[in-house]
């Protein structure tokens, strides 16, 4: 029996920054589970606007047509839910967050953001977590329009944090000087939600 010099059967996949690709305590799924507190809305409100409010130089209220006219980006990311499932290699298409930021121009005092769903769901994060290369407002997943259960037609995507930061049925981003914990954050979910630190609950 050989005891030494054996490689593990499955090598742990690493990210470019050296951390494991799969965050601690997570398992991989091929399916895409649905996790919503509220019932899936049948359709978006007829008066839907993407409302960019609060500590910004230029508040915005984009109609659906105006939003759809913004430049699009495609990005492939992993997606991690606090209930321990992770799904690799999701390809997202949508509007990069910086398309919004460069138009609204957040003030230097905009240290936090609250994302709003038209269903009433909210989730908060530091501005620096929103203002990042992999943050988008998404319309498509793996080449198809986002299904209503997954936040279709429009959701936020913040893939480096647990998925409760990726608000489905998005209709607003509110920039704030002070932090205001969102829906799950006041109900026991961690305020920050970094999967590699296992920031699940408080
Ligand atoms: N509006 C809204 N957005 C939400 C949620 C929710 O309940 N309502 N749940 C969050 C949680 S806990 C997760 S894990 C992801 C799940 O996204 P999915 O259902 O597309 O997998 O959506 C997040 N965004
Ligand atoms: Mo979740």
mmCIF file of C-alpha atoms and ligand atoms in Angstrom:
data_model
loop_
_atom_site.group_PDB
_atom_site.id
_atom_site.type_symbol
_atom_site.label_atom_id
_atom_site.label_comp_id
_atom_site.label_asym_id
_atom_site.label_seq_id
_atom_site.Cartn_x
_atom_site.Cartn_y
_atom_site.Cartn_z
ATOM 1 C CA UNK A 1 0.000 0.000 0.000
ATOM 2 C CA UNK A 2 1.417 3.320 -1.030
ATOM 3 C CA UNK A 3 1.055 5.965 1.621
ATOM 4 C CA UNK A 4 3.162 8.785 0.342
ATOM 5 C CA UNK A 5 3.405 10.834 -2.781
ATOM 6 C CA UNK A 6 -0.198 10.341 -3.820
ATOM 7 C CA UNK A 7 -2.142 13.196 -5.253
ATOM 8 C CA UNK A 8 -5.699 13.690 -4.095
ATOM 9 C CA UNK A 9 -8.167 12.177 -6.593
ATOM 10 C CA UNK A 10 -9.833 15.529 -7.174
ATOM 11 C CA UNK A 11 -7.715 18.615 -7.025
ATOM 12 C CA UNK A 12 -9.346 21.555 -5.363
ATOM 13 C CA UNK A 13 -9.938 24.175 -8.003
ATOM 14 C CA UNK A 14 -8.276 27.491 -7.227
ATOM 15 C CA UNK A 15 -9.227 31.001 -8.228
ATOM 16 C CA UNK A 16 -6.641 33.400 -9.656
ATOM 17 C CA UNK A 17 -6.281 34.957 -6.195
ATOM 18 C CA UNK A 18 -5.313 31.539 -4.741
ATOM 19 C CA UNK A 19 -8.530 30.934 -2.826
ATOM 20 C CA UNK A 20 -10.587 27.802 -3.437
ATOM 21 C CA UNK A 21 -13.114 28.261 -6.187
ATOM 22 C CA UNK A 22 -15.822 26.687 -4.031
ATOM 23 C CA UNK A 23 -16.288 28.775 -0.877
ATOM 24 C CA UNK A 24 -16.185 26.948 2.476
ATOM 25 C CA UNK A 25 -19.322 25.036 3.415
ATOM 26 C CA UNK A 26 -20.809 25.208 -0.086
ATOM 27 C CA UNK A 27 -21.798 22.330 -2.398
ATOM 28 C CA UNK A 28 -22.049 22.428 -6.163
ATOM 29 C CA UNK A 29 -25.319 22.170 -8.035
ATOM 30 C CA UNK A 30 -25.971 22.002 -11.775
ATOM 31 C CA UNK A 31 -29.585 23.043 -11.361
ATOM 32 C CA UNK A 32 -30.508 26.576 -10.517
ATOM 33 C CA UNK A 33 -32.681 26.576 -7.388
ATOM 34 C CA UNK A 34 -35.236 29.330 -6.870
ATOM 35 C CA UNK A 35 -35.121 31.215 -3.593
ATOM 36 C CA UNK A 36 -37.631 33.958 -3.021
ATOM 37 C CA UNK A 37 -39.334 35.280 0.024
ATOM 38 C CA UNK A 38 -42.167 36.816 -1.936
ATOM 39 C CA UNK A 39 -44.385 35.334 -4.630
ATOM 40 C CA UNK A 40 -42.969 35.709 -8.142
ATOM 41 C CA UNK A 41 -44.569 38.784 -9.686
ATOM 42 C CA UNK A 42 -46.531 37.982 -12.850
ATOM 43 C CA UNK A 43 -45.241 41.008 -14.716
ATOM 44 C CA UNK A 44 -43.381 44.207 -14.048
ATOM 45 C CA UNK A 45 -45.417 47.267 -13.074
ATOM 46 C CA UNK A 46 -46.552 49.250 -16.128
ATOM 47 C CA UNK A 47 -44.987 52.341 -14.574
ATOM 48 C CA UNK A 48 -41.671 50.567 -13.826
ATOM 49 C CA UNK A 49 -38.692 52.898 -13.635
ATOM 50 C CA UNK A 50 -35.139 52.200 -12.607
ATOM 51 C CA UNK A 51 -34.834 54.837 -9.901
ATOM 52 C CA UNK A 52 -31.339 55.962 -8.958
ATOM 53 C CA UNK A 53 -31.794 58.117 -5.874
ATOM 54 C CA UNK A 54 -30.129 59.514 -2.769
ATOM 55 C CA UNK A 55 -26.533 60.715 -2.611
ATOM 56 C CA UNK A 56 -25.973 61.192 -6.343
ATOM 57 C CA UNK A 57 -25.208 64.261 -8.426
ATOM 58 C CA UNK A 58 -27.732 63.255 -11.054
ATOM 59 C CA UNK A 59 -30.761 61.266 -9.870
ATOM 60 C CA UNK A 60 -32.178 59.087 -12.659
ATOM 61 C CA UNK A 61 -35.528 57.564 -13.507
ATOM 62 C CA UNK A 62 -35.047 55.325 -16.500
ATOM 63 C CA UNK A 63 -38.025 53.921 -18.350
ATOM 64 C CA UNK A 64 -37.836 50.325 -19.558
ATOM 65 C CA UNK A 65 -37.060 51.542 -23.082
ATOM 66 C CA UNK A 66 -34.325 53.849 -21.813
ATOM 67 C CA UNK A 67 -32.851 51.080 -19.712
ATOM 68 C CA UNK A 68 -32.875 48.617 -22.619
ATOM 69 C CA UNK A 69 -31.080 51.203 -24.783
ATOM 70 C CA UNK A 70 -28.008 51.217 -22.495
ATOM 71 C CA UNK A 71 -24.870 49.372 -23.651
ATOM 72 C CA UNK A 72 -24.783 45.657 -22.768
ATOM 73 C CA UNK A 73 -22.078 43.436 -21.298
ATOM 74 C CA UNK A 74 -21.736 39.676 -20.949
ATOM 75 C CA UNK A 75 -19.971 38.061 -18.010
ATOM 76 C CA UNK A 76 -19.566 34.517 -16.671
ATOM 77 C CA UNK A 77 -19.533 34.122 -12.890
ATOM 78 C CA UNK A 78 -20.138 31.633 -10.111
ATOM 79 C CA UNK A 79 -23.164 32.215 -7.875
ATOM 80 C CA UNK A 80 -23.274 31.308 -4.176
ATOM 81 C CA UNK A 81 -26.377 31.063 -2.002
ATOM 82 C CA UNK A 82 -26.152 31.358 1.777
ATOM 83 C CA UNK A 83 -28.236 28.156 2.062
ATOM 84 C CA UNK A 84 -25.020 26.426 0.778
ATOM 85 C CA UNK A 85 -25.591 25.788 -2.926
ATOM 86 C CA UNK A 86 -23.207 27.201 -5.513
ATOM 87 C CA UNK A 87 -23.626 27.194 -9.266
ATOM 88 C CA UNK A 88 -20.579 27.649 -11.487
ATOM 89 C CA UNK A 89 -20.241 29.376 -14.844
ATOM 90 C CA UNK A 90 -23.431 31.355 -15.124
ATOM 91 C CA UNK A 91 -23.325 33.569 -18.175
ATOM 92 C CA UNK A 92 -25.097 36.837 -17.588
ATOM 93 C CA UNK A 93 -26.037 39.560 -20.016
ATOM 94 C CA UNK A 94 -27.120 42.999 -18.975
ATOM 95 C CA UNK A 95 -26.040 46.517 -18.175
ATOM 96 C CA UNK A 96 -22.784 46.961 -16.323
ATOM 97 C CA UNK A 97 -23.156 48.872 -13.059
ATOM 98 C CA UNK A 98 -20.657 51.490 -14.242
ATOM 99 C CA UNK A 99 -23.027 52.483 -17.061
ATOM 100 C CA UNK A 100 -25.366 53.559 -14.281
ATOM 101 C CA UNK A 101 -22.714 55.029 -11.999
ATOM 102 C CA UNK A 102 -21.152 57.198 -14.686
ATOM 103 C CA UNK A 103 -24.560 58.705 -15.427
ATOM 104 C CA UNK A 104 -25.777 59.176 -11.847
ATOM 105 C CA UNK A 105 -22.399 60.218 -10.395
ATOM 106 C CA UNK A 106 -22.617 59.149 -6.737
ATOM 107 C CA UNK A 107 -21.376 61.787 -4.305
ATOM 108 C CA UNK A 108 -18.265 61.181 -2.183
ATOM 109 C CA UNK A 109 -20.651 60.723 0.762
ATOM 110 C CA UNK A 110 -22.385 57.738 -0.908
ATOM 111 C CA UNK A 111 -20.802 55.070 1.288
ATOM 112 C CA UNK A 112 -23.686 52.564 1.127
ATOM 113 C CA UNK A 113 -26.315 51.393 -1.314
ATOM 114 C CA UNK A 114 -29.760 49.906 -0.817
ATOM 115 C CA UNK A 115 -31.090 47.913 -3.768
ATOM 116 C CA UNK A 116 -34.885 47.918 -4.105
ATOM 117 C CA UNK A 117 -37.214 45.392 -5.691
ATOM 118 C CA UNK A 118 -40.666 46.491 -6.815
ATOM 119 C CA UNK A 119 -41.999 43.721 -4.544
ATOM 120 C CA UNK A 120 -40.620 45.562 -1.507
ATOM 121 C CA UNK A 121 -37.495 43.407 -1.025
ATOM 122 C CA UNK A 122 -34.346 45.355 -0.216
ATOM 123 C CA UNK A 123 -30.682 44.528 0.291
ATOM 124 C CA UNK A 124 -27.791 46.740 1.368
ATOM 125 C CA UNK A 125 -24.091 46.815 0.635
ATOM 126 C CA UNK A 126 -21.109 49.143 0.839
ATOM 127 C CA UNK A 127 -20.741 51.323 -2.238
ATOM 128 C CA UNK A 128 -17.339 49.732 -2.868
ATOM 129 C CA UNK A 129 -18.984 46.298 -3.259
ATOM 130 C CA UNK A 130 -21.404 47.668 -5.842
ATOM 131 C CA UNK A 131 -18.777 49.676 -7.738
ATOM 132 C CA UNK A 132 -16.903 46.626 -9.013
ATOM 133 C CA UNK A 133 -15.952 44.971 -12.301
ATOM 134 C CA UNK A 134 -18.365 42.051 -11.961
ATOM 135 C CA UNK A 135 -21.519 43.879 -10.865
ATOM 136 C CA UNK A 136 -24.336 44.151 -13.384
ATOM 137 C CA UNK A 137 -28.042 44.683 -13.762
ATOM 138 C CA UNK A 138 -28.912 41.535 -15.662
ATOM 139 C CA UNK A 139 -31.521 40.662 -18.256
ATOM 140 C CA UNK A 140 -30.330 37.273 -19.516
ATOM 141 C CA UNK A 141 -28.907 34.080 -18.033
ATOM 142 C CA UNK A 142 -27.139 31.458 -20.166
ATOM 143 C CA UNK A 143 -28.459 33.081 -23.315
ATOM 144 C CA UNK A 144 -32.123 33.236 -22.329
ATOM 145 C CA UNK A 145 -34.254 36.036 -20.946
ATOM 146 C CA UNK A 146 -34.177 35.871 -17.163
ATOM 147 C CA UNK A 147 -37.138 33.783 -16.004
ATOM 148 C CA UNK A 148 -39.642 35.478 -13.686
ATOM 149 C CA UNK A 149 -38.710 33.116 -10.813
ATOM 150 C CA UNK A 150 -35.089 34.223 -11.129
ATOM 151 C CA UNK A 151 -35.932 37.897 -11.058
ATOM 152 C CA UNK A 152 -36.941 38.380 -14.669
ATOM 153 C CA UNK A 153 -37.013 40.566 -16.472
ATOM 154 C CA UNK A 154 -34.403 42.463 -14.449
ATOM 155 C CA UNK A 155 -32.277 41.757 -11.382
ATOM 156 C CA UNK A 156 -29.095 42.910 -9.725
ATOM 157 C CA UNK A 157 -26.000 40.672 -9.783
ATOM 158 C CA UNK A 158 -23.268 40.958 -7.129
ATOM 159 C CA UNK A 159 -21.586 37.584 -7.541
ATOM 160 C CA UNK A 160 -18.784 38.005 -5.002
ATOM 161 C CA UNK A 161 -21.347 38.164 -2.174
ATOM 162 C CA UNK A 162 -23.996 35.603 -1.170
ATOM 163 C CA UNK A 163 -26.876 35.753 -3.589
ATOM 164 C CA UNK A 164 -29.265 37.552 -1.250
ATOM 165 C CA UNK A 165 -27.374 40.702 -2.266
ATOM 166 C CA UNK A 166 -28.502 40.108 -5.875
ATOM 167 C CA UNK A 167 -31.990 41.594 -5.642
ATOM 168 C CA UNK A 168 -34.530 40.134 -8.044
ATOM 169 C CA UNK A 169 -37.157 42.338 -9.756
ATOM 170 C CA UNK A 170 -34.938 45.375 -9.360
ATOM 171 C CA UNK A 171 -36.388 48.858 -9.627
ATOM 172 C CA UNK A 172 -34.042 51.068 -7.657
ATOM 173 C CA UNK A 173 -30.623 51.795 -6.217
ATOM 174 C CA UNK A 174 -30.551 54.202 -3.320
ATOM 175 C CA UNK A 175 -27.197 55.741 -2.416
ATOM 176 C CA UNK A 176 -26.745 56.576 1.238
ATOM 177 C CA UNK A 177 -24.310 58.064 3.724
ATOM 178 C CA UNK A 178 -25.355 55.583 6.416
ATOM 179 C CA UNK A 179 -25.891 51.846 6.203
ATOM 180 C CA UNK A 180 -29.508 50.627 6.229
ATOM 181 C CA UNK A 181 -29.806 46.844 6.566
ATOM 182 C CA UNK A 182 -32.156 45.280 4.014
ATOM 183 C CA UNK A 183 -34.863 42.627 4.167
ATOM 184 C CA UNK A 184 -32.797 39.553 5.097
ATOM 185 C CA UNK A 185 -30.113 41.575 6.836
ATOM 186 C CA UNK A 186 -32.566 42.613 9.580
ATOM 187 C CA UNK A 187 -33.796 38.996 9.816
ATOM 188 C CA UNK A 188 -30.474 37.403 10.698
ATOM 189 C CA UNK A 189 -28.493 37.235 7.480
ATOM 190 C CA UNK A 190 -25.013 38.702 7.672
ATOM 191 C CA UNK A 191 -24.765 42.371 6.767
ATOM 192 C CA UNK A 192 -21.776 41.870 4.477
ATOM 193 C CA UNK A 193 -22.123 38.286 3.095
ATOM 194 C CA UNK A 194 -18.651 37.354 1.825
ATOM 195 C CA UNK A 195 -18.843 33.613 0.971
ATOM 196 C CA UNK A 196 -15.088 33.061 1.481
ATOM 197 C CA UNK A 197 -15.376 34.395 5.032
ATOM 198 C CA UNK A 198 -18.592 32.396 5.576
ATOM 199 C CA UNK A 199 -20.423 35.551 6.550
ATOM 200 C CA UNK A 200 -23.796 33.794 6.670
ATOM 201 C CA UNK A 201 -25.704 34.832 9.780
ATOM 202 C CA UNK A 202 -25.266 37.043 12.776
HETATM 203 N N1 LIG B 1 -36.647 40.282 -4.574
HETATM 204 C C1 LIG B 1 -35.951 39.255 -4.052
HETATM 205 N N2 LIG B 1 -34.677 39.088 -4.441
HETATM 206 C C2 LIG B 1 -33.963 38.065 -3.934
HETATM 207 C C3 LIG B 1 -34.525 37.184 -2.981
HETATM 208 C C4 LIG B 1 -35.860 37.405 -2.573
HETATM 209 O O1 LIG B 1 -36.418 36.683 -1.734
HETATM 210 N N3 LIG B 1 -36.546 38.440 -3.143
HETATM 211 N N4 LIG B 1 -33.781 36.155 -2.447
HETATM 212 C C5 LIG B 1 -32.327 36.288 -2.534
HETATM 213 C C6 LIG B 1 -31.681 35.034 -2.231
HETATM 214 S S1 LIG B 1 -31.651 34.543 -0.619
HETATM 215 C C7 LIG B 1 -31.055 34.294 -3.192
HETATM 216 S S2 LIG B 1 -30.175 32.900 -2.833
HETATM 217 C C8 LIG B 1 -31.147 34.676 -4.611
HETATM 218 C C9 LIG B 1 -31.667 33.504 -5.364
HETATM 219 O O2 LIG B 1 -31.796 33.781 -6.711
HETATM 220 P P1 LIG B 1 -32.486 32.696 -7.595
HETATM 221 O O3 LIG B 1 -33.859 32.420 -7.034
HETATM 222 O O4 LIG B 1 -32.500 33.259 -8.972
HETATM 223 O O5 LIG B 1 -31.619 31.471 -7.501
HETATM 224 O O6 LIG B 1 -31.992 35.790 -4.843
HETATM 225 C C10 LIG B 1 -31.880 36.807 -3.891
HETATM 226 N N5 LIG B 1 -32.687 37.912 -4.335
HETATM 227 MO MO1 LIG B 2 -30.060 32.770 -0.636
#
